[in-house]
């Protein structure tokens, strides 16, 4: 469903150029469960933002479900982002003036769901990430790992067919991490596609394939039998 | 050097009360190397902010180097925070409009160091965390793990005798994590005190003592031989 070829990303900083991605080829099929790993600064988040249609590559081809992303207009891209892709940001990217409930509800508002149906679905995912008694807290009234779980709930709420999760367990203790990984496994078992950045080897063991980046290129791409 | 007794912290949220800490007793001596662990939401960051004199407890005693914190004025607390304690925040807490260099330099500006001496010391710690070629980048021009390392460099720059680090490796790959842990070990070997929150068991193995929290109380406090 996703095919990228020759993807590069160059950040221009004054007269300095940062080559974050130096030619990435990757093919991801429906219902794959993929981990992206690599050193800090190797280009993982940059790749995730391009895959999630949140940023454009400097060059290269991006084919999404048979259609060329470069030929889509803003509306089509927004529709893919809202309907098909759930994104868990590395820095959570929550609205600071909104409660956990309102942050999770936002994708359903964009999708035009009625408010009655929305409240059922929002509380369902908030319960699933273990934040039932924190739904009315704002981000600065939550712990780091609780904020991270709000970001995970928001990514799942509209039942997207692709989940892109950038370091989803970075602030979670082992037990809470494991509960999140079980939740993600359930989503995967329903036929959805999971692409996850992680630096934790024991989290990567849930995945069926590991792509390792270094300095903006793919070092290795290996299939594995998950635990 | 640090002794706390009966420390509680209650967050008031409208008519809801969140008991983040429910009576914590802890004694930390000079040159200890302590890990604080526990589930997400168990009160680790709340405890760290109180230990770092960044927040006040709801009740209880806090004795810092023989003096009662509650009897200190704003200036004395600011001096302790600037001279004696280096704090690595879980959410990094960097100034978004300042470069990595300017963020790391800030404690030295507060301490009144001359600009010539400052630039040597700032580049020394920036080199130590592996960000020499990112010193002029702003936080949104850095990767997640690079932002985390700026926060670590800032905490170390004024050579404080106590380092409080809240999840310092949450966004770092194993190799970069290991380099940071070696750096922290060097600081410890110079006689300084390290208090670190972590959820990663292999990071906790560097520590000499592990305090486990659950629901705002200490579950266990065990000494161990570090790796
Ligand atoms: N400003 C606040 N207002 C209300 N509740 C708060 C506030 N800050 C924290 N809390 C609550 O206090 C509890 C403890 O939070 P704390 O940040 O200390 O947890 P933590 O152990 O650091 O968790 P994590 O591992 O997820 O970072 C959490 O349940 C959180 O929701
Ligand atoms: N807006 C930007 N401007 C300039 N350079 C940038 C920008 N964003 C990222 N970079 C640089 O691009 C490189 C790749 O960043 P990226 O965030 O993709 O890394 P990463 O693999 O996700 O790292 P981490 O594991 O630390 O999160 C980094 O060296 C970073 O400094
Ligand atoms: Mg990243
Ligand atoms: Mg915390």
Coordinates of C-alpha atoms and ligand atoms in Angstrom, one line a residue:
Chain A
X1 CA 0.0 0.0 0.0
X2 CA 2.9 2.3 0.5
X3 CA 5.9 2.5 -1.9
X4 CA 8.6 5.1 -1.6
X5 CA 11.6 5.4 -4.0
X6 CA 14.7 7.6 -3.8
X7 CA 13.2 9.7 -1.0
X8 CA 15.6 12.5 0.2
X9 CA 15.0 15.3 2.7
X10 CA 17.3 18.2 3.0
X11 CA 16.7 20.8 5.8
X12 CA 18.0 24.3 4.8
X13 CA 19.3 26.2 7.8
X14 CA 20.8 29.5 6.5
X15 CA 23.7 28.4 4.4
X16 CA 23.9 25.0 6.2
X17 CA 22.3 21.9 4.6
X18 CA 21.2 19.0 6.8
X19 CA 20.7 15.8 4.7
X20 CA 18.3 14.0 7.0
X21 CA 17.3 11.3 4.4
X22 CA 19.7 10.4 1.6
X23 CA 17.8 8.1 -0.7
X24 CA 15.2 5.8 0.9
X25 CA 13.5 2.9 -0.9
X26 CA 10.8 1.1 1.1
X27 CA 7.7 -1.0 0.2
X28 CA 5.1 -1.6 3.0
X29 CA 2.2 -4.0 2.3
X30 CA -1.2 -4.1 4.0
X31 CA -1.2 -5.6 7.5
X32 CA 2.6 -5.4 7.9
X33 CA 4.0 -4.7 11.4
X34 CA 7.2 -2.8 11.0
X35 CA 9.7 -1.3 13.4
X36 CA 12.0 1.6 12.3
X37 CA 15.2 1.8 14.5
X38 CA 18.5 3.6 14.4
X39 CA 20.7 6.1 16.3
X40 CA 19.4 9.5 17.5
X41 CA 19.4 11.9 14.5
X42 CA 19.5 9.1 11.9
X43 CA 16.3 10.4 10.2
X44 CA 13.5 8.2 11.7
X45 CA 11.1 11.0 12.6
X46 CA 11.8 12.7 9.3
X47 CA 10.9 9.5 7.4
X48 CA 7.7 9.0 9.6
X49 CA 6.5 12.5 8.9
X50 CA 6.9 12.0 5.1
X51 CA 5.2 8.6 5.3
X52 CA 2.4 10.2 7.3
X53 CA 1.9 12.9 4.6
X54 CA 2.8 15.6 7.3
X55 CA 5.9 16.7 5.4
X56 CA 7.1 16.6 1.7
X57 CA 10.3 15.0 0.6
X58 CA 13.0 17.1 -1.2
X59 CA 13.0 14.5 -3.9
X60 CA 11.7 11.0 -4.7
X61 CA 8.5 9.1 -5.3
X62 CA 5.7 8.4 -2.8
X63 CA 3.0 6.1 -4.0
X64 CA 0.1 5.6 -1.6
X65 CA -2.4 2.9 -2.4
X66 CA -1.5 3.2 -6.1
X67 CA -1.7 7.0 -6.3
X68 CA 1.2 9.4 -6.5
X69 CA 1.2 11.7 -3.4
X70 CA 3.0 14.5 -5.3
X71 CA -0.1 14.8 -7.6
X72 CA -2.6 15.2 -4.8
X73 CA -4.0 18.5 -3.6
X74 CA -4.3 19.7 0.0
X75 CA -7.8 18.3 0.5
X76 CA -6.9 14.8 -0.7
X77 CA -3.8 14.8 1.6
X78 CA -5.9 16.0 4.6
X79 CA -8.4 13.3 3.9
X80 CA -5.7 10.6 3.9
X81 CA -4.2 12.0 7.1
X82 CA -7.6 12.1 8.8
X83 CA -9.3 8.9 7.5
X84 CA -6.5 6.5 6.8
X85 CA -3.5 7.4 9.0
X86 CA -3.2 7.7 12.8
X87 CA 0.0 9.5 13.9
X88 CA 1.6 9.3 17.4
X89 CA 4.1 12.1 17.6
X90 CA 7.4 11.7 19.4
X91 CA 6.7 15.0 21.3
X92 CA 2.9 14.1 21.6
X93 CA 1.8 17.3 19.9
X94 CA -1.3 17.8 22.2
X95 CA -3.3 21.0 22.3
X96 CA -2.2 22.5 25.6
X97 CA -5.5 24.3 26.3
X98 CA -7.7 21.3 25.7
X99 CA -8.4 18.4 28.0
X100 CA -7.3 14.8 27.3
X101 CA -10.9 14.1 26.2
X102 CA -11.0 17.1 23.7
X103 CA -7.6 16.2 22.3
X104 CA -8.7 12.6 21.6
X105 CA -12.0 13.8 20.2
X106 CA -10.5 16.1 17.6
X107 CA -10.0 13.6 14.7
X108 CA -13.7 12.6 15.0
X109 CA -14.8 16.3 14.9
X110 CA -12.8 16.7 11.6
X111 CA -14.3 13.5 10.3
X112 CA -17.8 14.9 10.9
X113 CA -19.0 12.3 13.4
X114 CA -22.1 13.2 15.5
X115 CA -21.4 14.2 19.1
X116 CA -23.3 11.3 20.6
X117 CA -21.3 8.7 18.7
X118 CA -18.2 10.7 19.4
X119 CA -18.4 10.6 23.2
X120 CA -18.8 6.8 23.1
X121 CA -15.8 6.3 20.9
X122 CA -13.6 8.8 22.8
X123 CA -14.3 7.2 26.2
X124 CA -13.7 3.7 24.7
X125 CA -10.1 4.5 23.6
X126 CA -9.4 6.6 26.7
X127 CA -10.4 3.5 28.8
X128 CA -8.2 1.3 26.6
X129 CA -5.1 3.4 27.4
X130 CA -6.0 3.4 31.1
X131 CA -6.8 7.1 31.5
X132 CA -10.5 7.0 32.4
X133 CA -10.0 9.1 35.5
X134 CA -7.8 11.7 33.7
X135 CA -10.1 12.5 30.8
X136 CA -10.7 16.1 32.0
X137 CA -7.1 16.9 32.7
X138 CA -5.2 19.2 30.5
X139 CA -1.7 18.1 29.3
X140 CA 0.1 20.1 32.0
X141 CA -2.0 18.3 34.6
X142 CA -0.9 14.9 33.4
X143 CA 2.3 12.9 33.8
X144 CA 4.7 12.4 30.9
X145 CA 3.5 8.9 30.2
X146 CA -0.2 9.9 30.6
X147 CA 0.4 12.6 27.9
X148 CA 1.9 10.0 25.7
X149 CA -1.1 7.7 26.1
X150 CA -3.5 10.6 25.2
X151 CA -1.5 10.9 21.9
X152 CA -1.8 7.2 21.3
X153 CA -5.6 7.3 22.0
X154 CA -6.0 10.2 19.6
X155 CA -4.2 8.3 16.9
X156 CA -6.5 5.2 17.3
X157 CA -9.8 7.0 17.8
X158 CA -10.9 7.2 14.1
X159 CA -9.9 3.6 13.4
X160 CA -7.4 4.3 10.7
X161 CA -6.0 1.5 8.6
X162 CA -2.4 2.6 9.2
X163 CA -0.9 3.6 12.6
X164 CA 2.4 5.5 12.5
X165 CA 3.8 5.6 16.1
X166 CA 7.0 7.5 16.8
X167 CA 8.6 6.1 20.0
X168 CA 5.1 5.4 21.6
X169 CA 6.6 3.9 24.8
X170 CA 9.5 6.3 25.5
X171 CA 7.9 7.5 28.8
X172 CA 6.2 4.4 29.9
X173 CA 7.2 1.8 32.5
X174 CA 7.4 -1.8 31.4
X175 CA 3.9 -2.8 32.5
X176 CA 2.1 0.2 30.9
X177 CA 4.3 -0.3 27.7
X178 CA 3.2 -3.9 27.5
X179 CA -0.5 -2.9 27.8
X180 CA 0.0 -0.4 25.0
X181 CA 1.8 -3.0 22.9
X182 CA -1.1 -5.5 23.4
X183 CA -3.5 -2.8 22.3
X184 CA -1.5 -2.2 19.2
X185 CA -1.3 -5.9 18.5
X186 CA -5.1 -6.1 18.7
X187 CA -5.3 -3.3 16.1
X188 CA -2.8 -5.2 13.9
X189 CA -4.8 -8.4 14.2
X190 CA -7.8 -6.6 12.8
X191 CA -5.9 -6.3 9.5
X192 CA -4.4 -2.9 10.0
X193 CA -0.8 -1.8 9.2
X194 CA 1.6 -0.7 12.0
X195 CA 4.8 1.4 11.5
X196 CA 6.6 2.1 14.7
X197 CA 9.8 3.9 15.6
X198 CA 11.3 2.6 18.8
X199 CA 14.8 2.5 20.4
X200 CA 13.8 -0.3 22.8
X201 CA 14.8 -3.8 21.5
X202 CA 12.1 -5.5 23.6
X203 CA 9.4 -3.4 22.0
X204 CA 10.8 -4.1 18.5
X205 CA 10.3 -7.8 19.2
X206 CA 6.6 -7.4 18.8
X207 CA 7.2 -6.4 15.1
X208 CA 7.4 -8.7 12.1
X209 CA 10.1 -6.6 10.3
X210 CA 12.9 -4.3 11.4
X211 CA 14.2 -1.4 9.2
X212 CA 17.4 0.1 10.6
X213 CA 18.5 3.6 9.6
X214 CA 21.8 5.3 9.9
X215 CA 22.7 8.8 8.7
X216 CA 19.6 9.0 6.4
X217 CA 20.0 5.6 4.7
X218 CA 18.6 2.1 5.3
X219 CA 21.3 -0.1 6.8
X220 CA 19.2 -3.3 7.0
X221 CA 15.6 -4.4 6.4
X222 CA 15.0 -7.8 7.9
X223 CA 11.8 -9.9 8.5
X224 CA 11.5 -11.6 11.9
X225 CA 9.1 -13.9 13.7
X226 CA 7.6 -11.7 16.5
X227 CA 7.4 -12.8 20.1
Chain B
X1 CA 22.6 15.8 52.2
X2 CA 18.9 15.5 51.4
X3 CA 16.4 14.3 53.9
X4 CA 12.6 14.3 53.3
X5 CA 10.0 13.2 55.8
X6 CA 6.2 12.7 55.4
X7 CA 6.2 14.5 52.0
X8 CA 2.8 14.7 50.4
X9 CA 1.6 16.5 47.2
X10 CA -2.0 17.1 46.4
X11 CA -3.0 18.7 43.1
X12 CA -6.3 20.6 43.3
X13 CA -8.3 20.4 40.1
X14 CA -11.7 22.1 40.6
X15 CA -13.3 19.9 43.2
X16 CA -11.1 16.9 42.3
X17 CA -8.0 16.2 44.5
X18 CA -5.1 14.2 43.0
X19 CA -2.9 12.7 45.7
X20 CA 0.3 12.4 43.7
X21 CA 2.5 11.8 46.8
X22 CA 1.1 10.2 50.0
X23 CA 3.9 10.4 52.6
X24 CA 7.4 9.9 51.3
X25 CA 10.4 9.5 53.6
X26 CA 13.8 9.4 51.9
X27 CA 17.4 10.1 52.9
X28 CA 20.0 10.6 50.2
X29 CA 23.7 11.0 51.1
X30 CA 26.6 12.7 49.2
X31 CA 27.8 10.8 46.2
X32 CA 24.9 8.3 46.1
X33 CA 23.6 7.1 42.7
X34 CA 19.9 6.5 42.9
X35 CA 17.3 5.4 40.5
X36 CA 13.6 6.2 41.0
X37 CA 11.3 3.8 39.2
X38 CA 7.6 3.0 39.1
X39 CA 4.5 2.9 36.9
X40 CA 3.4 5.9 34.8
X41 CA 1.5 8.3 37.1
X42 CA 3.0 6.9 40.3
X43 CA 4.5 10.3 41.4
X44 CA 8.1 10.1 40.1
X45 CA 8.3 13.6 38.4
X46 CA 6.3 15.2 41.2
X47 CA 8.9 13.9 43.7
X48 CA 11.8 15.0 41.4
X49 CA 10.4 18.5 41.2
X50 CA 10.1 18.8 45.0
X51 CA 13.6 17.4 45.5
X52 CA 14.9 19.9 42.9
X53 CA 13.2 22.8 44.8
X54 CA 11.1 23.5 41.7
X55 CA 7.8 22.8 43.5
X56 CA 6.7 22.8 47.1
X57 CA 5.1 19.8 48.9
X58 CA 1.6 20.1 50.4
X59 CA 3.1 18.9 53.7
X60 CA 6.2 17.3 55.2
X61 CA 9.8 18.2 55.9
X62 CA 12.6 18.9 53.4
X63 CA 16.0 19.3 54.9
X64 CA 18.8 20.3 52.3
X65 CA 22.3 20.1 53.6
X66 CA 21.1 20.6 57.2
X67 CA 18.8 23.5 56.4
X68 CA 15.0 23.5 56.3
X69 CA 13.8 24.3 52.7
X70 CA 10.5 25.7 54.1
X71 CA 12.4 28.5 55.9
X72 CA 14.4 29.6 52.9
X73 CA 13.4 32.7 50.8
X74 CA 13.1 32.9 47.0
X75 CA 16.7 34.0 46.6
X76 CA 18.2 31.1 48.6
X77 CA 16.1 28.6 46.7
X78 CA 17.1 30.1 43.4
X79 CA 20.7 29.9 44.4
X80 CA 20.4 26.2 45.4
X81 CA 18.7 25.5 42.0
X82 CA 21.4 27.4 40.0
X83 CA 24.5 26.5 41.9
X84 CA 23.9 23.1 43.4
X85 CA 21.3 21.2 41.3
X86 CA 21.3 20.3 37.6
X87 CA 17.8 19.3 36.5
X88 CA 17.0 17.3 33.3
X89 CA 13.2 17.7 32.7
X90 CA 11.2 14.8 31.3
X91 CA 9.8 17.2 28.6
X92 CA 13.2 18.9 28.2
X93 CA 11.8 22.4 28.9
X94 CA 14.0 24.1 26.4
X95 CA 13.5 27.7 25.2
X96 CA 12.0 27.3 21.8
X97 CA 13.4 30.6 20.3
X98 CA 17.0 29.9 21.5
X99 CA 19.6 27.7 19.9
X100 CA 21.1 24.7 21.6
X101 CA 24.1 26.8 22.5
X102 CA 22.0 29.5 24.1
X103 CA 19.9 27.0 26.0
X104 CA 23.0 25.3 27.5
X105 CA 24.6 28.7 28.3
X106 CA 21.7 30.0 30.3
X107 CA 22.7 28.6 33.8
X108 CA 26.2 30.2 33.4
X109 CA 24.6 33.6 32.5
X110 CA 22.5 33.3 35.8
X111 CA 25.7 32.3 37.7
X112 CA 27.4 35.5 36.4
X113 CA 30.3 33.7 34.5
X114 CA 32.2 35.9 32.0
X115 CA 31.3 35.4 28.3
X116 CA 34.8 34.1 27.4
X117 CA 34.8 31.4 30.0
X118 CA 31.2 30.6 29.2
X119 CA 31.8 29.8 25.6
X120 CA 34.6 27.3 26.4
X121 CA 32.4 25.5 29.0
X122 CA 29.3 25.5 26.8
X123 CA 31.1 23.9 23.9
X124 CA 32.8 21.4 26.2
X125 CA 29.5 19.9 27.4
X126 CA 27.9 20.2 23.9
X127 CA 30.8 18.1 22.6
X128 CA 30.4 15.7 25.4
X129 CA 26.8 14.9 24.5
X130 CA 27.7 14.6 20.8
X131 CA 26.0 17.8 19.4
X132 CA 29.0 19.8 18.2
X133 CA 27.5 20.3 14.8
X134 CA 24.0 21.1 16.1
X135 CA 24.9 23.9 18.5
X136 CA 23.2 26.6 16.4
X137 CA 20.0 24.7 15.8
X138 CA 16.8 25.7 17.6
X139 CA 14.8 22.9 19.4
X140 CA 12.4 22.5 16.4
X141 CA 15.4 22.0 14.2
X142 CA 16.6 19.1 16.3
X143 CA 15.6 15.4 16.6
X144 CA 13.8 14.3 19.8
X145 CA 16.9 12.7 21.2
X146 CA 19.1 15.7 20.3
X147 CA 16.7 17.9 22.3
X148 CA 17.0 15.6 25.2
X149 CA 20.8 15.8 25.0
X150 CA 20.6 19.6 25.0
X151 CA 18.6 19.4 28.2
X152 CA 21.3 17.0 29.7
X153 CA 24.1 19.4 28.7
X154 CA 22.3 22.3 30.2
X155 CA 21.9 20.4 33.5
X156 CA 25.7 19.6 33.6
X157 CA 27.1 22.9 32.5
X158 CA 27.4 24.7 35.8
X159 CA 29.0 21.6 37.4
X160 CA 26.3 21.1 40.1
X161 CA 27.0 18.7 43.0
X162 CA 23.5 17.1 42.5
X163 CA 22.1 16.0 39.1
X164 CA 18.4 15.2 39.0
X165 CA 17.5 13.5 35.7
X166 CA 13.9 12.7 34.8
X167 CA 13.9 9.9 32.1
X168 CA 17.2 11.2 30.5
X169 CA 17.4 8.4 27.9
X170 CA 13.7 8.1 26.9
X171 CA 14.3 9.2 23.3
X172 CA 17.8 7.8 22.8
X173 CA 18.9 4.6 21.0
X174 CA 21.0 2.1 23.0
X175 CA 24.4 3.4 21.8
X176 CA 23.6 7.1 22.5
X177 CA 22.0 6.1 25.9
X178 CA 25.2 4.3 26.8
X179 CA 27.3 7.3 26.0
X180 CA 25.1 9.5 28.2
X181 CA 25.3 6.9 31.0
X182 CA 29.1 6.9 30.8
X183 CA 29.1 10.7 31.0
X184 CA 26.8 10.5 34.1
X185 CA 29.1 7.9 35.6
X186 CA 32.1 10.2 35.2
X187 CA 30.2 13.0 36.9
X188 CA 29.3 10.5 39.7
X189 CA 33.0 9.4 40.0
X190 CA 34.0 13.0 40.7
X191 CA 32.0 12.8 44.0
X192 CA 28.7 14.2 42.8
X193 CA 25.2 12.9 43.6
X194 CA 22.9 11.4 40.9
X195 CA 19.1 10.9 41.2
X196 CA 17.6 9.6 38.0
X197 CA 14.1 8.5 37.1
X198 CA 14.1 5.8 34.5
X199 CA 11.7 3.1 33.3
X200 CA 14.4 1.2 31.6
X201 CA 15.8 -1.7 33.7
X202 CA 19.1 -1.7 31.9
X203 CA 19.6 2.0 32.6
X204 CA 18.7 1.4 36.3
X205 CA 21.5 -1.2 36.5
X206 CA 24.1 1.7 36.4
X207 CA 22.7 2.9 39.8
X208 CA 23.7 1.8 43.3
X209 CA 20.2 2.0 44.8
X210 CA 16.7 1.7 43.4
X211 CA 13.6 3.4 45.0
X212 CA 10.3 2.0 43.5
X213 CA 7.2 4.2 43.8
X214 CA 3.6 3.1 43.3
X215 CA 0.5 5.4 43.8
X216 CA 2.5 8.1 45.6
X217 CA 4.2 5.8 48.2
X218 CA 7.6 4.0 48.3
X219 CA 7.1 0.3 47.6
X220 CA 10.8 -0.6 48.0
X221 CA 14.2 1.0 48.5
X222 CA 17.1 -1.5 47.8
X223 CA 20.8 -1.1 47.5
X224 CA 22.5 -2.9 44.6
X225 CA 25.9 -3.5 43.1
X226 CA 25.9 -1.5 39.8
X227 CA 27.1 -3.1 36.6
Ligands
LIG1 N1 -0.7 19.8 37.6 C1 -1.4 18.7 37.9 N2 -2.7 18.8 38.2 C2 -3.4 17.6 38.5 N3 -2.8 16.4 38.5 C3 -1.5 16.3 38.2 C4 -0.7 17.4 37.9 N4 0.5 17.0 37.6 C5 0.5 15.7 37.8 N5 -0.7 15.2 38.1 C6 -1.1 13.9 38.4 O1 -0.3 13.4 39.5 C7 0.1 12.0 39.2 C8 1.6 11.9 39.3 O2 2.2 12.6 38.2 P1 3.7 12.4 38.0 O3 4.0 13.3 36.8 O4 4.5 12.7 39.2 O5 3.9 10.9 37.6 P2 5.1 10.1 37.0 O6 5.4 9.0 37.9 O7 6.3 11.0 36.7 O8 4.6 9.5 35.6 P3 5.3 9.2 34.2 O9 6.1 8.0 34.4 O10 4.1 9.0 33.3 O11 6.1 10.4 33.8 C9 -0.5 11.6 37.9 O12 -1.6 10.8 38.0 C10 -0.9 13.0 37.2 O13 -2.1 12.8 36.5
LIG2 N1 13.7 21.5 11.0 C1 15.0 21.0 10.9 N2 15.9 21.9 10.5 C2 17.2 21.4 10.5 N3 17.6 20.2 10.8 C3 16.7 19.3 11.2 C4 15.3 19.7 11.3 N4 14.6 18.6 11.8 C5 15.5 17.7 12.0 N5 16.7 18.1 11.6 C6 18.0 17.3 11.7 O1 17.7 16.1 10.8 C7 18.3 15.0 11.4 C8 17.3 13.9 11.5 O2 16.3 14.2 12.5 P1 15.2 13.2 12.9 O3 14.3 13.9 13.8 O4 14.5 12.6 11.7 O5 16.0 12.1 13.7 P2 15.5 10.8 14.5 O6 16.1 9.6 13.9 O7 14.1 10.9 14.7 O8 16.2 11.1 15.9 P3 15.7 10.8 17.4 O9 15.9 9.3 17.6 O10 16.7 11.6 18.3 O11 14.3 11.2 17.6 C9 18.9 15.4 12.8 O12 20.3 15.4 12.8 C10 18.3 16.8 13.0 O13 19.2 17.6 13.7
LIG3 MG1 12.8 11.2 16.3
LIG4 MG1 7.2 11.7 34.9

